[in-house]
Short mmCIF file of C-alpha atoms and ligand atoms in Angstrom, two decimals:
data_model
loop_
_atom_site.label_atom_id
_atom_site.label_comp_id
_atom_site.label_asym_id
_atom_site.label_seq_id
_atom_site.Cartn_x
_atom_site.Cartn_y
_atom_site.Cartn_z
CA UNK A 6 33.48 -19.68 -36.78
CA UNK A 7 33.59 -23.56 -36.63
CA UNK A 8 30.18 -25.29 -37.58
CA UNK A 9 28.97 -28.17 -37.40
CA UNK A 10 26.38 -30.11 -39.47
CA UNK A 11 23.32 -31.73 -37.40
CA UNK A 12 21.60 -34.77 -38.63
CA UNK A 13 18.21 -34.51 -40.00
CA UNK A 14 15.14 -35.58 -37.46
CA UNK A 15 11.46 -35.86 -36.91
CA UNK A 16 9.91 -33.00 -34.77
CA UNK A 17 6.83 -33.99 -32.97
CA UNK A 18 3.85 -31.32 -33.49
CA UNK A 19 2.77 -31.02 -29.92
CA UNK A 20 -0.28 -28.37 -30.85
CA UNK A 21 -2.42 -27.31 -33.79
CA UNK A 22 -4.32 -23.70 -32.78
CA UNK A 23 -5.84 -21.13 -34.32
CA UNK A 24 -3.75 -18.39 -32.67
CA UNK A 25 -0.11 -18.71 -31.17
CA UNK A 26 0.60 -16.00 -28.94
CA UNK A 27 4.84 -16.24 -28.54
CA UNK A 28 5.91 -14.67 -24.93
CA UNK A 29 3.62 -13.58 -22.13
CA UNK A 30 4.82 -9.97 -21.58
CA UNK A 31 1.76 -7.78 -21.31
CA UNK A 32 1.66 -7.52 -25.15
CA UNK A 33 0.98 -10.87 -25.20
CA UNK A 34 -1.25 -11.35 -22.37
CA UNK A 35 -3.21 -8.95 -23.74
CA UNK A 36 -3.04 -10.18 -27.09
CA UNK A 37 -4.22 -13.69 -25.85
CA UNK A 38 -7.33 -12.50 -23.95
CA UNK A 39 -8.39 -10.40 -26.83
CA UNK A 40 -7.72 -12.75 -29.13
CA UNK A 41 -9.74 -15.58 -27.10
CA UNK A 42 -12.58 -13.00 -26.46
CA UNK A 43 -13.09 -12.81 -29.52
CA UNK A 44 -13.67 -16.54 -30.12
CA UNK A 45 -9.75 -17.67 -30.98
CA UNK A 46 -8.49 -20.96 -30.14
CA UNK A 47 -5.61 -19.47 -28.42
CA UNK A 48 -2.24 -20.72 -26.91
CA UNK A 49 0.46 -18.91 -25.34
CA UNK A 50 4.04 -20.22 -25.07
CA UNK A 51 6.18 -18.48 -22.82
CA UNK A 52 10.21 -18.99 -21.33
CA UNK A 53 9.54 -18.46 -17.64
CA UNK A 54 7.19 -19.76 -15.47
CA UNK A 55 5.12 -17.04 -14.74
CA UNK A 56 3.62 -13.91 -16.87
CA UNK A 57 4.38 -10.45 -17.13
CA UNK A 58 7.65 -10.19 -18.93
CA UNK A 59 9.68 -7.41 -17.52
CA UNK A 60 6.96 -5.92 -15.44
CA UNK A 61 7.64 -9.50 -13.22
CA UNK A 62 10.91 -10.39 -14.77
CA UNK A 63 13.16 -7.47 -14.29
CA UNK A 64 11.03 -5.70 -11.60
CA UNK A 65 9.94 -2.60 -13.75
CA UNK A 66 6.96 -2.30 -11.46
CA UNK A 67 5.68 1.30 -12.59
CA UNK A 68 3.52 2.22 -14.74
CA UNK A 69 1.74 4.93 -16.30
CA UNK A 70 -2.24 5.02 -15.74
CA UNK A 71 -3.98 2.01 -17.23
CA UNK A 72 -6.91 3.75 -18.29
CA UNK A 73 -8.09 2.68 -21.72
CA UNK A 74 -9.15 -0.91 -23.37
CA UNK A 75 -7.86 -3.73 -21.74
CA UNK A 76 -6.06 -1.83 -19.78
CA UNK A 77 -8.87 -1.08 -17.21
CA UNK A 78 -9.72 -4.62 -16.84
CA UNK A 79 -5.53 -5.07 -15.16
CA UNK A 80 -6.05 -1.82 -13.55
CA UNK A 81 -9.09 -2.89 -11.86
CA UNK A 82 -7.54 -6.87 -10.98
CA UNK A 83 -4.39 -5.43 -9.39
CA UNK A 84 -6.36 -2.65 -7.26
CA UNK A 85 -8.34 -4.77 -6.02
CA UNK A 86 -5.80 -7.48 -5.17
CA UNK A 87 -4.02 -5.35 -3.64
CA UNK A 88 -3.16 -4.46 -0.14
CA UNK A 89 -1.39 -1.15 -0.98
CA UNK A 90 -0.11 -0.21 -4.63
CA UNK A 91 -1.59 3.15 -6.19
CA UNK A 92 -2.33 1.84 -9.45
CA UNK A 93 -5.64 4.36 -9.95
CA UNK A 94 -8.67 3.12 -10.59
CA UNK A 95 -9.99 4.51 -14.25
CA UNK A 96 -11.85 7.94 -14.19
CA UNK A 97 -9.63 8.79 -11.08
CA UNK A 98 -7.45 11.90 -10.61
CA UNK A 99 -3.57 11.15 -11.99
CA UNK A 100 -1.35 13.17 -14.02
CA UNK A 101 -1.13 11.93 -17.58
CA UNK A 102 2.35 10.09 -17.46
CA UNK A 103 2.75 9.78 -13.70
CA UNK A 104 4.12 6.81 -12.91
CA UNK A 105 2.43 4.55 -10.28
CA UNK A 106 3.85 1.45 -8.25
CA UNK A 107 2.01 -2.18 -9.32
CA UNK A 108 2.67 -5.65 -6.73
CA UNK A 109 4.85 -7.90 -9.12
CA UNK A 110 3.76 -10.67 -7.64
CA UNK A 111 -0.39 -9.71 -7.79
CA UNK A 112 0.24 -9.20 -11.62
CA UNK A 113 1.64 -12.81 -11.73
CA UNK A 114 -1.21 -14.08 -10.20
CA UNK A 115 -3.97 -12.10 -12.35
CA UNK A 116 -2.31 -12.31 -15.94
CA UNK A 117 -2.89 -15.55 -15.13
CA UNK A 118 -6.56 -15.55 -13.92
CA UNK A 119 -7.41 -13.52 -17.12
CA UNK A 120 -6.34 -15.73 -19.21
CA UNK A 121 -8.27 -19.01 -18.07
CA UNK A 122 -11.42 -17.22 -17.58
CA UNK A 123 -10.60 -16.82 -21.36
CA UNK A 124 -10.08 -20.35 -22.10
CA UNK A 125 -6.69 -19.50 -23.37
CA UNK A 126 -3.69 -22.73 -23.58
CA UNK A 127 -0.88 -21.71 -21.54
CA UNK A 128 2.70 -23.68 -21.78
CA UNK A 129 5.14 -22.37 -19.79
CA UNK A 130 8.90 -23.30 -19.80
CA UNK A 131 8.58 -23.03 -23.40
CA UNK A 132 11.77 -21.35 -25.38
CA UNK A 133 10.82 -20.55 -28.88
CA UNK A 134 14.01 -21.06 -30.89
CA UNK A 135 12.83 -21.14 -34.68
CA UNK A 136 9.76 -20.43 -36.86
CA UNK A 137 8.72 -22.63 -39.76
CA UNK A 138 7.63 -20.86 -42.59
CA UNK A 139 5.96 -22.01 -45.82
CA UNK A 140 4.98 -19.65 -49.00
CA UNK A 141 5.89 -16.55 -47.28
CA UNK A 142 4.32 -16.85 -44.27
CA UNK A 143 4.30 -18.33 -40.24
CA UNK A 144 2.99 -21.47 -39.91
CA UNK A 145 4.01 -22.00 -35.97
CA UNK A 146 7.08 -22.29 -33.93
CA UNK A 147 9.75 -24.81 -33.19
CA UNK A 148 10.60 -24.95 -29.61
CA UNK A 149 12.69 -26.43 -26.74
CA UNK A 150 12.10 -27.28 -23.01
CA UNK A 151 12.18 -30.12 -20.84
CA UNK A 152 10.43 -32.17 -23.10
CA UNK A 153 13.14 -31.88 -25.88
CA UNK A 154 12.69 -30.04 -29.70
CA UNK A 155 8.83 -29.69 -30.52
CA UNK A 156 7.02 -28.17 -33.04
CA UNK A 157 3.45 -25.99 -32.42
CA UNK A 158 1.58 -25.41 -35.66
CA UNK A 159 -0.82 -21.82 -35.88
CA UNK A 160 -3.09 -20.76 -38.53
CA UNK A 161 -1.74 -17.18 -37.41
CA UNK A 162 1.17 -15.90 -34.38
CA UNK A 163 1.61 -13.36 -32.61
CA UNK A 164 4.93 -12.39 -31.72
CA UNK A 165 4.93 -10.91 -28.43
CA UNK A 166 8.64 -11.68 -27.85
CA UNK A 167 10.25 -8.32 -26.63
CA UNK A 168 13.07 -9.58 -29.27
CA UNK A 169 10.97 -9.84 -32.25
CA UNK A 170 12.18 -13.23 -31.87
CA UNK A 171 9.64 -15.06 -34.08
CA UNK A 172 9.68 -12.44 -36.89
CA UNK A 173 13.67 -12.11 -36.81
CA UNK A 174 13.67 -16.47 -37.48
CA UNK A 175 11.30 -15.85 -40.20
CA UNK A 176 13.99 -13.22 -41.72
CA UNK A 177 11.15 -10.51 -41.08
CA UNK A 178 13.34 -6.91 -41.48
CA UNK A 179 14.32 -5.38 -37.90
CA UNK A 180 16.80 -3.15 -36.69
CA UNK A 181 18.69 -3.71 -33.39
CA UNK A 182 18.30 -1.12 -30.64
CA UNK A 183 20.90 -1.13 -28.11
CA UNK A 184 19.29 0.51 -24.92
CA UNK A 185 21.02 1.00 -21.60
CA UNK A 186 20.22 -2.57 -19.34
CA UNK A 187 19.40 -2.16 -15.89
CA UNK A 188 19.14 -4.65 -12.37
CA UNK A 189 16.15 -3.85 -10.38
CA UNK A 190 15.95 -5.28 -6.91
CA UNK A 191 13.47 -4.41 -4.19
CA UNK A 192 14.76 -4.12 -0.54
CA UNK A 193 12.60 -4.13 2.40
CA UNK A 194 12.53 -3.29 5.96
CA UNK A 195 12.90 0.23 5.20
CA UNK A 196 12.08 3.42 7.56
CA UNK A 197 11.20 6.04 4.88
CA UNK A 198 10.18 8.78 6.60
CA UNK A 199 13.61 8.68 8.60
CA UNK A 200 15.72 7.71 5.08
CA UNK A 201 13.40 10.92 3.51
CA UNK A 202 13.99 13.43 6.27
CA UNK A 203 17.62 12.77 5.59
CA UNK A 204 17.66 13.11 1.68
CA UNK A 205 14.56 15.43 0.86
CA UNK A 206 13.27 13.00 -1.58
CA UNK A 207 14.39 9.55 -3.43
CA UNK A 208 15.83 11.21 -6.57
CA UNK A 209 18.55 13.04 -4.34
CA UNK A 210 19.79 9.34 -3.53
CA UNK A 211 21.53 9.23 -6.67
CA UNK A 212 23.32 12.25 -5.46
CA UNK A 213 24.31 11.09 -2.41
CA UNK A 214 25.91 7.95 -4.47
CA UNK A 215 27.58 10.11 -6.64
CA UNK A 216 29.06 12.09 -3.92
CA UNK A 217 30.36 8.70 -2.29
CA UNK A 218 31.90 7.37 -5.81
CA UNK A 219 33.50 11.32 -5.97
CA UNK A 220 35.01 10.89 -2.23
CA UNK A 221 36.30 6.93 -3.59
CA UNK A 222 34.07 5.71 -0.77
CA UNK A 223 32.10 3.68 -3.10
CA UNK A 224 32.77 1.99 -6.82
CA UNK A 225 30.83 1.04 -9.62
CA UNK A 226 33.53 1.07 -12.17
CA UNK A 227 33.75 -2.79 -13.38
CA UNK A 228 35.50 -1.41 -16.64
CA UNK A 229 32.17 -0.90 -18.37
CA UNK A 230 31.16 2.73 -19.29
CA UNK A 231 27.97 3.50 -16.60
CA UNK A 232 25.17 6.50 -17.56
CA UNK A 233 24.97 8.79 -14.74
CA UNK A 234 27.98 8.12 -13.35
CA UNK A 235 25.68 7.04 -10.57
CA UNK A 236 22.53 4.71 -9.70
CA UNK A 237 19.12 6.22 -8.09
CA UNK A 238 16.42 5.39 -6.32
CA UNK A 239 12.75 7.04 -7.10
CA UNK A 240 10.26 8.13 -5.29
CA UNK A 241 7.06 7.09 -7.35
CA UNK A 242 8.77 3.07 -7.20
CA UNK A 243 7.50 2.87 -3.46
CA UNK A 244 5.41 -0.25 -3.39
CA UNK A 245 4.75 -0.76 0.05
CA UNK A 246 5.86 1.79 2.86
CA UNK A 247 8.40 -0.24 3.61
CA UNK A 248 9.17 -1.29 0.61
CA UNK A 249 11.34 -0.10 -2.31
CA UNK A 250 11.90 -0.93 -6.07
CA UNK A 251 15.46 -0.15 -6.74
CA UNK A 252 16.90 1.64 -9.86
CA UNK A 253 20.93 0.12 -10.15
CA UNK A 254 21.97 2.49 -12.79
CA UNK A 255 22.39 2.03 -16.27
CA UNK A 256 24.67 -0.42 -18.15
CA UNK A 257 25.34 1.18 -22.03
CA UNK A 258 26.41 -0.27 -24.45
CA UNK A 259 25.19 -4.14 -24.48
CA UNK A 260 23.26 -6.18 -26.97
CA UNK A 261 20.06 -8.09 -25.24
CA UNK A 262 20.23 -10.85 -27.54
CA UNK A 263 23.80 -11.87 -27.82
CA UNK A 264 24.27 -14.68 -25.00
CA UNK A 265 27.79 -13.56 -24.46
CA UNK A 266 26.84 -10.20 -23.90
CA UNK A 267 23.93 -10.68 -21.91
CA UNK A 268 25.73 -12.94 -19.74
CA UNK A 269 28.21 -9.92 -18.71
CA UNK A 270 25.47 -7.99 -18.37
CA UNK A 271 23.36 -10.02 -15.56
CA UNK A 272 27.00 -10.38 -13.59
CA UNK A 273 27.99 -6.48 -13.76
CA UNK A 274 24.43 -5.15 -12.98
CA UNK A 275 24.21 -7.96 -10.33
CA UNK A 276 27.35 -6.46 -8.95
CA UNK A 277 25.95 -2.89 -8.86
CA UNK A 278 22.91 -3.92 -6.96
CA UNK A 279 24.34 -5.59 -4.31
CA UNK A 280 27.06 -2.97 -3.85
CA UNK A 281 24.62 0.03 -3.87
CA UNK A 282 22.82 -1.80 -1.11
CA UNK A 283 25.63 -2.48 0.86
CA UNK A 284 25.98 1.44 0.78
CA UNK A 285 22.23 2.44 1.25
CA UNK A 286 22.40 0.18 4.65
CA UNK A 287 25.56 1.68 6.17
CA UNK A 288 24.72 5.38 4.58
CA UNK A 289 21.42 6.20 4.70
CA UNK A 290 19.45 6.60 8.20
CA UNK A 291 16.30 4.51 7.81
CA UNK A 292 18.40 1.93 5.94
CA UNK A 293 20.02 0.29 8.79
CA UNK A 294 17.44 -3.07 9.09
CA UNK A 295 17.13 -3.02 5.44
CA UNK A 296 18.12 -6.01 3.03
CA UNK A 297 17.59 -7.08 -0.51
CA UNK A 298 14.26 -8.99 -0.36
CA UNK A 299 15.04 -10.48 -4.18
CA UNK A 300 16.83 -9.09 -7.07
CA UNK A 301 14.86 -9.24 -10.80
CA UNK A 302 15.28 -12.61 -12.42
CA UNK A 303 16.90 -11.21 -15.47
CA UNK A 304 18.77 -7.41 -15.79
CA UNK A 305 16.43 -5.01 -17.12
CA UNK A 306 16.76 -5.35 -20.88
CA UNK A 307 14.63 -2.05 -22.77
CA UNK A 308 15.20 -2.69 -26.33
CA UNK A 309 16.85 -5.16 -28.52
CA UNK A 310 15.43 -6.15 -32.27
CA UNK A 311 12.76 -3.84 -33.62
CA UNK A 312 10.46 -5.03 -36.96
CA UNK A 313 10.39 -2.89 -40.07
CA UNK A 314 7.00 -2.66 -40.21
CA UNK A 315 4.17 -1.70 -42.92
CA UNK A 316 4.26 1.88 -40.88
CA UNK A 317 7.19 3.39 -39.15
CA UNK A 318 6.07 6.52 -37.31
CA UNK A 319 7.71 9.48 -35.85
CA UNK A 320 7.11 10.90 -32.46
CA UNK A 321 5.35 13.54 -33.82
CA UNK A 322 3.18 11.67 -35.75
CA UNK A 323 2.70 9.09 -33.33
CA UNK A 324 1.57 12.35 -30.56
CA UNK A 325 -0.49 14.23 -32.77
CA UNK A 326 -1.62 12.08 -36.02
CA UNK A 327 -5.61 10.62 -36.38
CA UNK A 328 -3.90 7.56 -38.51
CA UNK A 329 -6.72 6.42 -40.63
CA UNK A 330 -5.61 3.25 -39.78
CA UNK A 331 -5.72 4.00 -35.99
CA UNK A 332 -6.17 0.81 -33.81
CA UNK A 333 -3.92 1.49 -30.87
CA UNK A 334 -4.98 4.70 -27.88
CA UNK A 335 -3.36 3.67 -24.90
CA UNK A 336 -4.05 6.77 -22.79
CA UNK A 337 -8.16 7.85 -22.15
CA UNK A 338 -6.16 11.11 -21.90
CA UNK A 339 -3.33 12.90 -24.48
CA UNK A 340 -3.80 11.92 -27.75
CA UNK A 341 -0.60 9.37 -28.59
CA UNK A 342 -1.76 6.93 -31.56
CA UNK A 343 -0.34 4.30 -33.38
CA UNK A 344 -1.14 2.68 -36.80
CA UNK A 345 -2.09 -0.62 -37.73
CA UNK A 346 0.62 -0.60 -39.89
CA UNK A 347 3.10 -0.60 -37.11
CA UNK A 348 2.29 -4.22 -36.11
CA UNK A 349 2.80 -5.69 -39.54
CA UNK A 350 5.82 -6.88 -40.68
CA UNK A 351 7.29 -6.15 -44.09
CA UNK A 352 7.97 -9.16 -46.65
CA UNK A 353 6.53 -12.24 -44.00
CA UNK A 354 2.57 -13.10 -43.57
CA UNK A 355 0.21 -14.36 -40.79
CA UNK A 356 2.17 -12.74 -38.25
CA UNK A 357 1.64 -9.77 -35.91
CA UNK A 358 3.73 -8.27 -33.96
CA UNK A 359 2.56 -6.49 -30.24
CA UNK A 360 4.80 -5.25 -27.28
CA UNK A 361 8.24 -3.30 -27.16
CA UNK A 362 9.21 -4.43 -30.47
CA UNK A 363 6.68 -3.05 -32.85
CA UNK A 364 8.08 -0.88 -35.97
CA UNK A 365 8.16 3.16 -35.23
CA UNK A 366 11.08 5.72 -35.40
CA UNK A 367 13.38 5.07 -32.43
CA UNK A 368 12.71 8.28 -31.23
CA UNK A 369 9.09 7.47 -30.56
CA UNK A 370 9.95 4.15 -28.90
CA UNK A 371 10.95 5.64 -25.54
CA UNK A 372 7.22 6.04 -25.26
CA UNK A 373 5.95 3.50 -27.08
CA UNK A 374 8.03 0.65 -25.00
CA UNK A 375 6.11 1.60 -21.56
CA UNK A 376 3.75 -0.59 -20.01
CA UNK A 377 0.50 0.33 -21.39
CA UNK A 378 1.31 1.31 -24.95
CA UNK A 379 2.73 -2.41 -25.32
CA UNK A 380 -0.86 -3.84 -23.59
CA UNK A 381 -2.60 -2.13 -25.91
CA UNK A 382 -0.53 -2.86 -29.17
CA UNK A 383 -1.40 -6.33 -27.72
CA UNK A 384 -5.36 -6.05 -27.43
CA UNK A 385 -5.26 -4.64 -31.22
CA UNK A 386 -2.73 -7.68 -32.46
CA UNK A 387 -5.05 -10.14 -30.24
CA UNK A 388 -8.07 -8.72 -31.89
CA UNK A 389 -6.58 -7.74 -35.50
CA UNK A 390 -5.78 -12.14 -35.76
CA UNK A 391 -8.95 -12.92 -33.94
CA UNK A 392 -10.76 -11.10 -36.87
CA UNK A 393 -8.86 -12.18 -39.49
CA UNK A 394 -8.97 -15.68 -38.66
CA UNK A 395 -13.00 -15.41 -38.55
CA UNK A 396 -12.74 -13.99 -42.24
CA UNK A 397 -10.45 -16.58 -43.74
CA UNK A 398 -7.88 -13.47 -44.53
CA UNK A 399 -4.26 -12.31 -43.74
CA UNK A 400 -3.37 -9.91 -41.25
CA UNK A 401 -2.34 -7.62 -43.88
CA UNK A 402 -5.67 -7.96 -45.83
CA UNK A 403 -8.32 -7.43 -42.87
CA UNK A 404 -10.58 -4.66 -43.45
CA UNK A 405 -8.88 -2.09 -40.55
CA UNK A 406 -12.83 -0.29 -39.92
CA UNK A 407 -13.58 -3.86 -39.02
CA UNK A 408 -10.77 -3.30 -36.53
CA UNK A 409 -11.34 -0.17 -35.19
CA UNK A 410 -14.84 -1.11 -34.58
CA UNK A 411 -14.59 -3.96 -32.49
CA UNK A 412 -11.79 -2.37 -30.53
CA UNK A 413 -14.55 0.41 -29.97
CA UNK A 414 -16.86 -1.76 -28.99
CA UNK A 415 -14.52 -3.77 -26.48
CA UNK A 416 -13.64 -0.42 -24.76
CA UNK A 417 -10.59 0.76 -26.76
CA UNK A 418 -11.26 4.31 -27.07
CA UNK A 419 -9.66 5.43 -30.36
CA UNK A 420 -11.18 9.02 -30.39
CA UNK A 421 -11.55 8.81 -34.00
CA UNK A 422 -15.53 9.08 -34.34
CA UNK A 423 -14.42 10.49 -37.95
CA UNK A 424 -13.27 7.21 -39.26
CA UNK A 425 -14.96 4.69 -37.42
CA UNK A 426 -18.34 4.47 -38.86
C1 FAD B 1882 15.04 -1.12 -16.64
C2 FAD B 1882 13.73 -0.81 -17.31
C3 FAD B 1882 12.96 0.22 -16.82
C4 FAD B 1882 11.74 0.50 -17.42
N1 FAD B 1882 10.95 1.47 -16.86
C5 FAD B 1882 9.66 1.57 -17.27
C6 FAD B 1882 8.75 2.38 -16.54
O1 FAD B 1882 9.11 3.03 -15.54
N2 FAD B 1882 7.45 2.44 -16.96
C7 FAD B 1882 7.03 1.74 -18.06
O2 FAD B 1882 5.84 1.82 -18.40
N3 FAD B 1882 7.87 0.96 -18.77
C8 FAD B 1882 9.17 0.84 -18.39
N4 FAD B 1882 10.02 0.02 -19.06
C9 FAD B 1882 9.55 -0.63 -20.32
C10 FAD B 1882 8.57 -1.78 -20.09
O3 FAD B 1882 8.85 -2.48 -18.90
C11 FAD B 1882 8.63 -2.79 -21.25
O4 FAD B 1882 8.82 -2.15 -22.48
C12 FAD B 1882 7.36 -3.62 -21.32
O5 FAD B 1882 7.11 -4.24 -20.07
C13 FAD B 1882 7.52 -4.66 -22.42
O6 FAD B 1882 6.41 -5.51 -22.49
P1 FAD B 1882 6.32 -6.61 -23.65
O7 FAD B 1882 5.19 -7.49 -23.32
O8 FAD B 1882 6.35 -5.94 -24.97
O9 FAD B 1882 7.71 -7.39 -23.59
P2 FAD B 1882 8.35 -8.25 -22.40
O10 FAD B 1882 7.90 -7.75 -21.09
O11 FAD B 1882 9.80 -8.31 -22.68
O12 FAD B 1882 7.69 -9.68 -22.61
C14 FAD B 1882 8.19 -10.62 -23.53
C15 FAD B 1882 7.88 -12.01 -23.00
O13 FAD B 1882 8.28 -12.98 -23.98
C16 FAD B 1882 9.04 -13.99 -23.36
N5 FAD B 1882 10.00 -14.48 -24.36
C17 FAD B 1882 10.95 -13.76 -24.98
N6 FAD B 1882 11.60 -14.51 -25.87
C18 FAD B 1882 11.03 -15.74 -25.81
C19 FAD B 1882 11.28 -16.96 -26.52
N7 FAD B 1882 12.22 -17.05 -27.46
N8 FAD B 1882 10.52 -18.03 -26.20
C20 FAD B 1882 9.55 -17.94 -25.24
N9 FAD B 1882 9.27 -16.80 -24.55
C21 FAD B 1882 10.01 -15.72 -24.85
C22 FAD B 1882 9.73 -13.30 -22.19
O14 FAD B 1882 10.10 -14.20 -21.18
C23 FAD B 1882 8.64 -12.32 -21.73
O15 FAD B 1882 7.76 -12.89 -20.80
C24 FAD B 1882 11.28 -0.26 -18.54
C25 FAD B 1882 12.07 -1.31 -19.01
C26 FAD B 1882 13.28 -1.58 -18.42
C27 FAD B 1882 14.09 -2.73 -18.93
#
């Protein structure tokens, strides 16, 4: 590789906080409210220029129930926002692990609400591209945007990347995950009961597309190895009646944080999506007045870096272990736990880590990447720094009953009576 040598310049410190909070997934929303709750001066930087992450981002609008810490607070904002998405209310009827719709654009507009009620600093169009460290530990961020190279100083971060972004620049240990990407679009102007009475459900879409690549009527082979063989379309991603949230299949194989790659990525998934519409409209009865309302504003990207962490548990432990150092629950129901240890780095200090890059066996992340496991990884990050700021310590010195008892008190439900005294 060729390099080249820049010259050496003066970065202007744009903000001095307490608490950074580095990407505004809903690990770091929910860090950020926590964290500010619990008397923080907190700012959040984020890339795009809204919240929400891949929930908003790439479309991945369901969810499992929202029914435990902060979790019922966004449960409760985007039912009652909305004019139809079955996002249950807490205390409600659902099947642990059913999977419910949520209105992209509501959760835009409430991850934003909760965070000014809060009093949290939001900068948006913000791309954290380097972390300055001093004596072992995060002091802040250097970023980019339209304003040119900045620097944002922190007494303590929170990296609520997705890509472990700020802990990878501080040469915190990770390992790379490479999980299938996918394109989510949403198409309107749908008649599902007349698309249903054709194909019994939504699931049997994906045979009705693998039937039509069989019969050479339809292709999805851009020379890059697809899971499936076939895209599909579920049921439970309804939003509206009219109204679906589009699965486009699975692209294997890529790494999420290699520009190159991700760049083939976003042009091969786009290509699915608009190809596997094309066939849903001339198909599938119901379909015929149907179009692409908007495709996701990035492909669907599930895993990339993951920290090496204090804790690394395995799916069993994370289902059936009481962790003494238990700060995350995110179900009310079924007893999945994770340790404080899981959102502390090895080797680097002041820094937390919350969302789909936290440090467990990768067996255990397929569950511990959805929706309301990352949320609440976040709420225990926001309040773990919040804490540990008020007490002059480190992350990795806070007293973790100190923890568990304030996330008891704020409506985490840990179901450890045992430990918390
Ligand atoms: C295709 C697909 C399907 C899925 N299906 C489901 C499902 O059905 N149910 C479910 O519960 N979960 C599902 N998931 C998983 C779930 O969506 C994610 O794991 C979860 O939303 C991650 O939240 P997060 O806050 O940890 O990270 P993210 O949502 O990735 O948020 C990270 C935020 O940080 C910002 N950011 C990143 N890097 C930088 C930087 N350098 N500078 C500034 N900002 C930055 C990003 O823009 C983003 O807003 C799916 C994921 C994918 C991709």
């Amino acid at each position: 590789m060729q390099w080249i040598t820049e010259p050496e310049r003066q970065t202007p410190v744009i903000a001095d906080v307490d608490l950074l909070v580095c990407g505004g997934g809903f690990a770091g929303v929910a860090a950020a409210v926590c964290a500010a709750r619990n008397g923080a001066r907190t700012l959040l930087l984020e890339r795009y220029g809204f919240l929400g992450g891949l929930v908003t981002g790439a479309l991945v609008v369901t969810t499992p129930p929202l029914d435990n810490g902060i979790n019922i607070e966004i449960a409760q904002r985007l039912r009652d926002r909305a004019v139809y998405a079955p996002c249950r209310y807490p205390g409600e009827e659902v099947a642990y692990l059913n999977l419910h719709a949520i209105d992209p654009e509501i959760v835009k507009y409430e991850l934003v609400r909760m965070l000014r009620e809060r009093g949290v600093e939001l900068l948006l169009h913000t791309y954290i591209v380097e972390s300055i460290v001093e004596e072992g530990g995060v002091k802040g961020v250097i970023v980019e945007n339209k304003g040119g190279r900045q620097a944002i100083l922190a007494k303590m971060v929170i990296d609520a990347t997705g890509d472990a972004d700020v802990a990878a620049f501080a040469k915190a240990p990770f390992r790379v995950a490479k999980k299938p990407m996918t394109m989510m679009f949403n198409m309107v102007g749908v008649d599902s009961e007349r698309a249903l009475a054709q194909i019994g459900n939504w699931s049997n879409l994906k045979k009705f597309v693998k039937q039509a690549i069989d019969r050479g009527e339809l292709s999805f082979d851009l020379g890059i190895y697809m899971e499936f063989g076939a895209p599909g379309v579920h049921a439970e991603n309804l939003i509206y009646p009219d109204e679906l949230n589009i699965w486009s299949g699975n692209l294997l194989g890529m790494d999420g944080v290699d520009p190159q790659q991700l760049t083939q990525a976003e042009l091969i998934t786009r290509e699915h999506a608009m190809r596997l519409a094309d066939f849903l409209k001339k198909n599938i009865q119901g379909f015929e007045n149907s179009r692409i309302e908007y495709t996701a504003t990035q492909v669907g990207v599930r895993a990339t870096r993951q920290i090496v962490g204090e804790a690394s548990p395995s799916m069993e432990e994370v289902k059936t272990k009481k962790f003494e150092d238990t700060v995350v629950k995110p179900y009310a129901k079924g007893e999945m736990r994770l340790p404080y240890g899981s959102l502390l780095p090895q080797n680097v200090e002041n820094l937390l880590v919350a969302g789909r890059c936290i440090s467990a066996e990768e067996e255990a992340m397929g569950q511990l990447r959805l929706i309301p496991v990352c949320s609440a990884t976040g709420q225990a990050a926001g309040v773990a720094a919040a804490l540990a700021l008020r007490q002059g310590v480190t992350p990795r010195q806070l007293d973790v009953s100190l923890l568990q008892r304030a996330l008891s008190e704020q409506g985490m439900e840990l179901g450890l009576q045992k430990v918390v005294r």
